[in-house]
XYZ file of C-alpha atoms in Angstrom:
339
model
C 19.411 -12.134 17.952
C 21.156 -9.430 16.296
C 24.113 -7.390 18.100
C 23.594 -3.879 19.221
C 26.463 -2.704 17.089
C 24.232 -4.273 13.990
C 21.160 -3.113 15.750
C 22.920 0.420 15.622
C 23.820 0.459 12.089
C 20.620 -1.130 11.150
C 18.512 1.698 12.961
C 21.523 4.479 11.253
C 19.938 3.260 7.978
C 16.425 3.774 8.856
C 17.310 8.005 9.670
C 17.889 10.204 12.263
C 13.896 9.488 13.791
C 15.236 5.891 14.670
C 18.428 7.014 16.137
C 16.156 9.461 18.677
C 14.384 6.666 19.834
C 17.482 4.360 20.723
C 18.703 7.058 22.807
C 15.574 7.697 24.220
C 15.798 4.042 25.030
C 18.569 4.327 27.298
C 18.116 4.069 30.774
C 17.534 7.289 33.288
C 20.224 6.345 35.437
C 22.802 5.391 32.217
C 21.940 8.830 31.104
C 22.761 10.362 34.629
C 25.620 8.908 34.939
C 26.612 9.601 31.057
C 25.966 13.385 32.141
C 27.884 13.349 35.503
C 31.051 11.972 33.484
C 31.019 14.198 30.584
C 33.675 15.942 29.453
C 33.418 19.590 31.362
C 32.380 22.885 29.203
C 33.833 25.838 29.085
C 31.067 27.248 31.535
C 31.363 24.470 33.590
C 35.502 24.831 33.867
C 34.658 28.677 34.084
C 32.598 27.599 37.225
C 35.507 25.318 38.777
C 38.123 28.106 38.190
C 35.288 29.957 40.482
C 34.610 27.143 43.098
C 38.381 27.312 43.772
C 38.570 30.972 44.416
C 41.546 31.149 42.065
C 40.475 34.818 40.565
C 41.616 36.211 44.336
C 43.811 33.851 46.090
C 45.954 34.683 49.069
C 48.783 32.492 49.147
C 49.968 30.970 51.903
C 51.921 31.414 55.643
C 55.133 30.049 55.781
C 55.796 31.586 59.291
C 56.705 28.118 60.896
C 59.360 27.517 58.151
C 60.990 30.697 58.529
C 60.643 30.179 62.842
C 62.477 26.945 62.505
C 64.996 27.977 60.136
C 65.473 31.034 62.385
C 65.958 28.160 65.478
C 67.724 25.299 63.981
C 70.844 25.955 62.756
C 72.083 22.717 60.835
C 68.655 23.467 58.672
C 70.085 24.606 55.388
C 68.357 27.635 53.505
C 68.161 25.171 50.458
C 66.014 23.082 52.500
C 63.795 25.620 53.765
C 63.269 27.335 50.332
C 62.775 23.916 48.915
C 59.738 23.087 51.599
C 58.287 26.368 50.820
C 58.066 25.767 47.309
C 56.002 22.489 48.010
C 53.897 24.278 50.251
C 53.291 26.994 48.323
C 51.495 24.810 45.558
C 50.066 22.346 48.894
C 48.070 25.656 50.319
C 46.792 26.669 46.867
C 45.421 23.312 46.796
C 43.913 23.202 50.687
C 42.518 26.745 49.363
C 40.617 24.998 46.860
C 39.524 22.525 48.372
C 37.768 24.317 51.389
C 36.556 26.944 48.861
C 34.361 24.042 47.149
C 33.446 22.410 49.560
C 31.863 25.666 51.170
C 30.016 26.823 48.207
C 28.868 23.161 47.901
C 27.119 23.186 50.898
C 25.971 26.864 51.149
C 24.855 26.837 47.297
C 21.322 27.465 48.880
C 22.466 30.208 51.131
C 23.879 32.108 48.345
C 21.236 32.128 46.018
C 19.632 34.285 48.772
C 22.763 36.640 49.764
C 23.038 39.845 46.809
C 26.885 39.591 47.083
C 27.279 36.041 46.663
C 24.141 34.896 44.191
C 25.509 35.118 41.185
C 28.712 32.766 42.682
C 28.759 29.288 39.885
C 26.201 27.261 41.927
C 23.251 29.950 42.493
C 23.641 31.288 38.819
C 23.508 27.300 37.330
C 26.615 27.381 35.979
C 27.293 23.687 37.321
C 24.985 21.287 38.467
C 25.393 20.369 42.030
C 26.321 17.085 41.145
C 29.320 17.873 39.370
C 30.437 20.006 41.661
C 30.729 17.424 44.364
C 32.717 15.631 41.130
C 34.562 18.117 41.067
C 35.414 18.080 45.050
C 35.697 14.001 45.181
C 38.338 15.000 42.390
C 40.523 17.313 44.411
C 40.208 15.097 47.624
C 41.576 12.475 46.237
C 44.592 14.608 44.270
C 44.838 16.209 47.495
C 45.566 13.304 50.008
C 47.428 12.004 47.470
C 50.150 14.338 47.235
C 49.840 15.354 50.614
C 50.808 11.467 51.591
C 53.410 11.588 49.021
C 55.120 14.979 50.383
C 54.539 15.710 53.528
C 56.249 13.598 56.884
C 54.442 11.841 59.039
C 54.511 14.254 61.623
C 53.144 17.054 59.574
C 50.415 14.910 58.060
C 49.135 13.628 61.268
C 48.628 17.298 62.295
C 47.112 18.180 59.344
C 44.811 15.382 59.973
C 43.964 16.982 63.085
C 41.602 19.907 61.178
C 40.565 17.688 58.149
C 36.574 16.999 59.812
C 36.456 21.519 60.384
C 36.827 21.531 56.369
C 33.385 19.566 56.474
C 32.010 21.139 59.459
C 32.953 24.949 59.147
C 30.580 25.649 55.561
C 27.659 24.426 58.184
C 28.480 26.268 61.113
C 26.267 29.768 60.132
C 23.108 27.857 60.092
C 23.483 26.511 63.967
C 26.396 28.970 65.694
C 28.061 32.692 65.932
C 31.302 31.961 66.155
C 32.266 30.018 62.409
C 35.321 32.168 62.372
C 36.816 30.258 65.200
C 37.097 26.659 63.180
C 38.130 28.832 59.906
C 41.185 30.410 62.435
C 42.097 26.596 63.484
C 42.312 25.238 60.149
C 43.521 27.617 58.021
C 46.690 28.294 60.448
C 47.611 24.726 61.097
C 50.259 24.857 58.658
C 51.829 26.859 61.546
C 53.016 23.295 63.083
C 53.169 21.320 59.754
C 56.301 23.815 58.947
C 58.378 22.978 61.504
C 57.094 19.977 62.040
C 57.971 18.900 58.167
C 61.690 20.306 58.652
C 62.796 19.842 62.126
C 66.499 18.131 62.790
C 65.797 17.167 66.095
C 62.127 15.285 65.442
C 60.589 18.186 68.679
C 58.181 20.551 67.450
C 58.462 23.788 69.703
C 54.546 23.808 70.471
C 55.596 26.247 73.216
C 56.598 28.878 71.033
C 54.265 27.708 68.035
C 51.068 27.654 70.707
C 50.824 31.501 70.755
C 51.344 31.917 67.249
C 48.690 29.689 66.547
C 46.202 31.160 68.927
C 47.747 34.843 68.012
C 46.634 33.514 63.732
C 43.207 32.212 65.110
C 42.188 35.538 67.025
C 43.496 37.405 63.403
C 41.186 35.411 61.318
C 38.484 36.008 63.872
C 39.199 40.171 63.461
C 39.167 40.145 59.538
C 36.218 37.599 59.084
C 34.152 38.959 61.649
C 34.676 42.304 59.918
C 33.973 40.229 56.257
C 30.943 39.133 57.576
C 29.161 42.278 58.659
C 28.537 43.087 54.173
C 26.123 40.218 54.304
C 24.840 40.957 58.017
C 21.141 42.180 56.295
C 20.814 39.392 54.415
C 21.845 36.278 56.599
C 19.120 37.958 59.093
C 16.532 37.779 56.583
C 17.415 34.318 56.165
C 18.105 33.429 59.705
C 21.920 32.907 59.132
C 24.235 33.335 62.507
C 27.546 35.327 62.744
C 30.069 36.306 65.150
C 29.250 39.955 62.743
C 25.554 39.356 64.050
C 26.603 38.508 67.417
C 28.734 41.268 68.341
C 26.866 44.114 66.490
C 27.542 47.508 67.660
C 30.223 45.993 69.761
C 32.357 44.471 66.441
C 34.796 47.051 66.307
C 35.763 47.119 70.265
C 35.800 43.192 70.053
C 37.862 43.280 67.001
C 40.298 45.651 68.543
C 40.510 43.100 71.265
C 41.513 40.610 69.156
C 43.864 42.509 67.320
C 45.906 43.516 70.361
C 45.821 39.395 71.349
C 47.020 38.991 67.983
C 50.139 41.539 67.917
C 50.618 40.437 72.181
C 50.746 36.522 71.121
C 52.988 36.508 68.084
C 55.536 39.010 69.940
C 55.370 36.228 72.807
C 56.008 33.212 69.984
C 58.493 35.031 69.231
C 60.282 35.601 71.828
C 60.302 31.983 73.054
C 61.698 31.266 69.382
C 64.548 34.047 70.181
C 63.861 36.544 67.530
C 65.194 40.163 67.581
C 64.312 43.158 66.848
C 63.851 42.966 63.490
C 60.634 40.447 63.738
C 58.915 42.884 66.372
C 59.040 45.598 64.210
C 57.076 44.117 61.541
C 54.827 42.391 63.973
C 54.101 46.233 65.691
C 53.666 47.052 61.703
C 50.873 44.901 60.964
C 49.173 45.076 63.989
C 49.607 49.096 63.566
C 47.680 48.136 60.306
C 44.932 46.440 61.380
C 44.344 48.839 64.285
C 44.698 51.972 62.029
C 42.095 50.109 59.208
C 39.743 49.025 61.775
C 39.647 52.280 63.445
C 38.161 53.640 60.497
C 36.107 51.291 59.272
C 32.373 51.587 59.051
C 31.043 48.091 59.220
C 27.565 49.254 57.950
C 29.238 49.748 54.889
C 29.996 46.722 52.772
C 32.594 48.210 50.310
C 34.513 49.216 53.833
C 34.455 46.130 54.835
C 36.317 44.067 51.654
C 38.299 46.808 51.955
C 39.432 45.779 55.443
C 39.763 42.433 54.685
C 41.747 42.783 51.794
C 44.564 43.856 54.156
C 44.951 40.255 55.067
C 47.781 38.969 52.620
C 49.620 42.482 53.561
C 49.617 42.078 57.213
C 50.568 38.258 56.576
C 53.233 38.841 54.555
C 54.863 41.980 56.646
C 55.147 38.868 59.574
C 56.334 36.394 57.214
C 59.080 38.949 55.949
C 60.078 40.065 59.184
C 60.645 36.418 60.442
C 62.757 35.748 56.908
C 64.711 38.964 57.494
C 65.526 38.255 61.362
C 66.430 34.767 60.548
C 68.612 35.586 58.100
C 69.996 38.879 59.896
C 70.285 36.183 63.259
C 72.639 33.645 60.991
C 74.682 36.471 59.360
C 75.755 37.497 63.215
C 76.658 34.195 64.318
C 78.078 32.903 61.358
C 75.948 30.166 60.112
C 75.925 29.380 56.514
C 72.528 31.014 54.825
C 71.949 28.692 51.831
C 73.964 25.314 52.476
């Protein structure tokens, strides 16, 4: 019995007609696997640049590092910066992972949405297959380095949200309200900051509560908003939103919201001990999203990315106002800002 090395060089010989018909010899499911584990194309890593959301992405909240820094004194600035750093990259990566993961599972959705069918998946720019690859890929990465630098306190709250990343990309085809577990686990990291730094191993849940609650009733205001530029086509469909839901009522709601918002993180605040400086920018960005909401017309879809696009501002006009008061708060009493 010849070898299939000799058998391959024997059938090389014979022309290109007997080389087709080895490979059409190969198995279905040796080809299917050959194809799942093929090097990726330039329109497939055009598509994975896409699944990630990397074209628009919107950093990350370091409020709770800035909180505890503000709090602890014997915390050097070194070690803060140095934690932010780390999660700066970690939240780019969480970012990317619930972006697959959501077009993975609503790949059928969007085919049928105007603003979202040509996203990778609809169009066919990647097979469905190698986009959950591509997903098994950054979970592993992901847990990875999130055992490797995070402490066990911070990755057992993490933990906490990991099943929403599943569950949330389902939640418009059986429930209203998917904004609430995007709120919950895309402001966890408000614990995992403090919770990775701390001195004293205690988490101030008392003061981080109503920040987290004020984040979750923020991403409820700009995604409910977000959600009213597909609101004609997810009825057609038979998609639920809290945009649906609320209707004529979205901007009242919203408003609602936004006051809970701008009332919760001045409250967080003040059990933290923050000054002035802090509620300023807090009554800033909730002056923001009051002002932009006010005149927003949520039949209008342009309006409404508009609106929505406000979202790193007003995140960033907190997170500077906590940096600021923490550092104007060590300045006064004398603590050391960098070592």
């Amino acid at each position: 019995m010849s070898s299939p090395v000799a058998s391959y060089f024997a059938l090389s010989a014979e022309g290109p007609a007997a080389l087709k018909s080895l490979r059409q010899s190969v198995p279905p499911k040796v080809s299917a696997l050959q194809s799942l584990f093929a090097v990726p194309t330039a329109t497939e890593l055009q598509a994975w640049w896409e699944l990630c959301r990397l074209q628009n992405g919107m950093g990350c909240l370091a409020w709770s590092i800035a909180m505890v820094y503000h709090a602890q004194a014997n915390l050097t600035g070194l070690e803060a910066l140095t934690r932010t750093f780390v999660y700066f990259f970690l939240c780019i990566g969480i970012k990317c992972l619930i972006m697959t993961i959501d077009d993975i599972l609503d790949y059928d959705i969007d085919a049928n949405v105007e603003r979202t069918k040509k996203r990778a998946l609809p169009r066919g720019a990647i097979s469905i297959e190698r986009a959950w690859l591509f997903f098994a890929m950054q979970v592993v990465v992901g847990v990875a380095v999130a055992y490797k630098v995070l402490s066990s306190d911070a990755l057992a709250i993490s933990m906490t949200v990991w099943p929403l990343y599943v569950l949330y990309p389902t939640c418009k085809r059986w429930m209203s309200f998917a904004p609430v577990p995007l709120g919950l686990m895309f402001n966890i990291g408000v614990f995992m900051g403090w919770a990775d730094l701390t001195k004293d191993g205690r988490v101030a849940f008392d003061a981080l509560m109503p920040i987290y609650i004020g984040a979750l009733l923020w991403t409820i205001t700009y995604e409910t908003v977000y959600q009213h530029q597909d609101k004609v086509d997810d009825v057609k469909i038979g998609m639920k939103s809290l945009a649906i839901f609320c209707g004529k009522y979205t901007i009242p709601v919203c408003t609602a919201t936004t006051v809970g918002f701008g009332a919760l993180m001045s409250y967080g605040g003040w059990v933290n001990e923050h000054g002035f400086i802090y509620y300023t920018a807090v009554a800033v960005a909730t002056t923001i999203l009051s002002k932009n909401l006010m005149v927003t017309d949520i039949d209008e879809p342009k309006q409404c990315m508009q609106f929505f696009l406000l979202t790193p501002t007003v995140g960033n006009i907190v997170l500077g106002g906590l940096v600021a008061d923490a550092v104007a708060h060590r300045v006064a009493e004398g603590i050391p800002l960098l070592l």
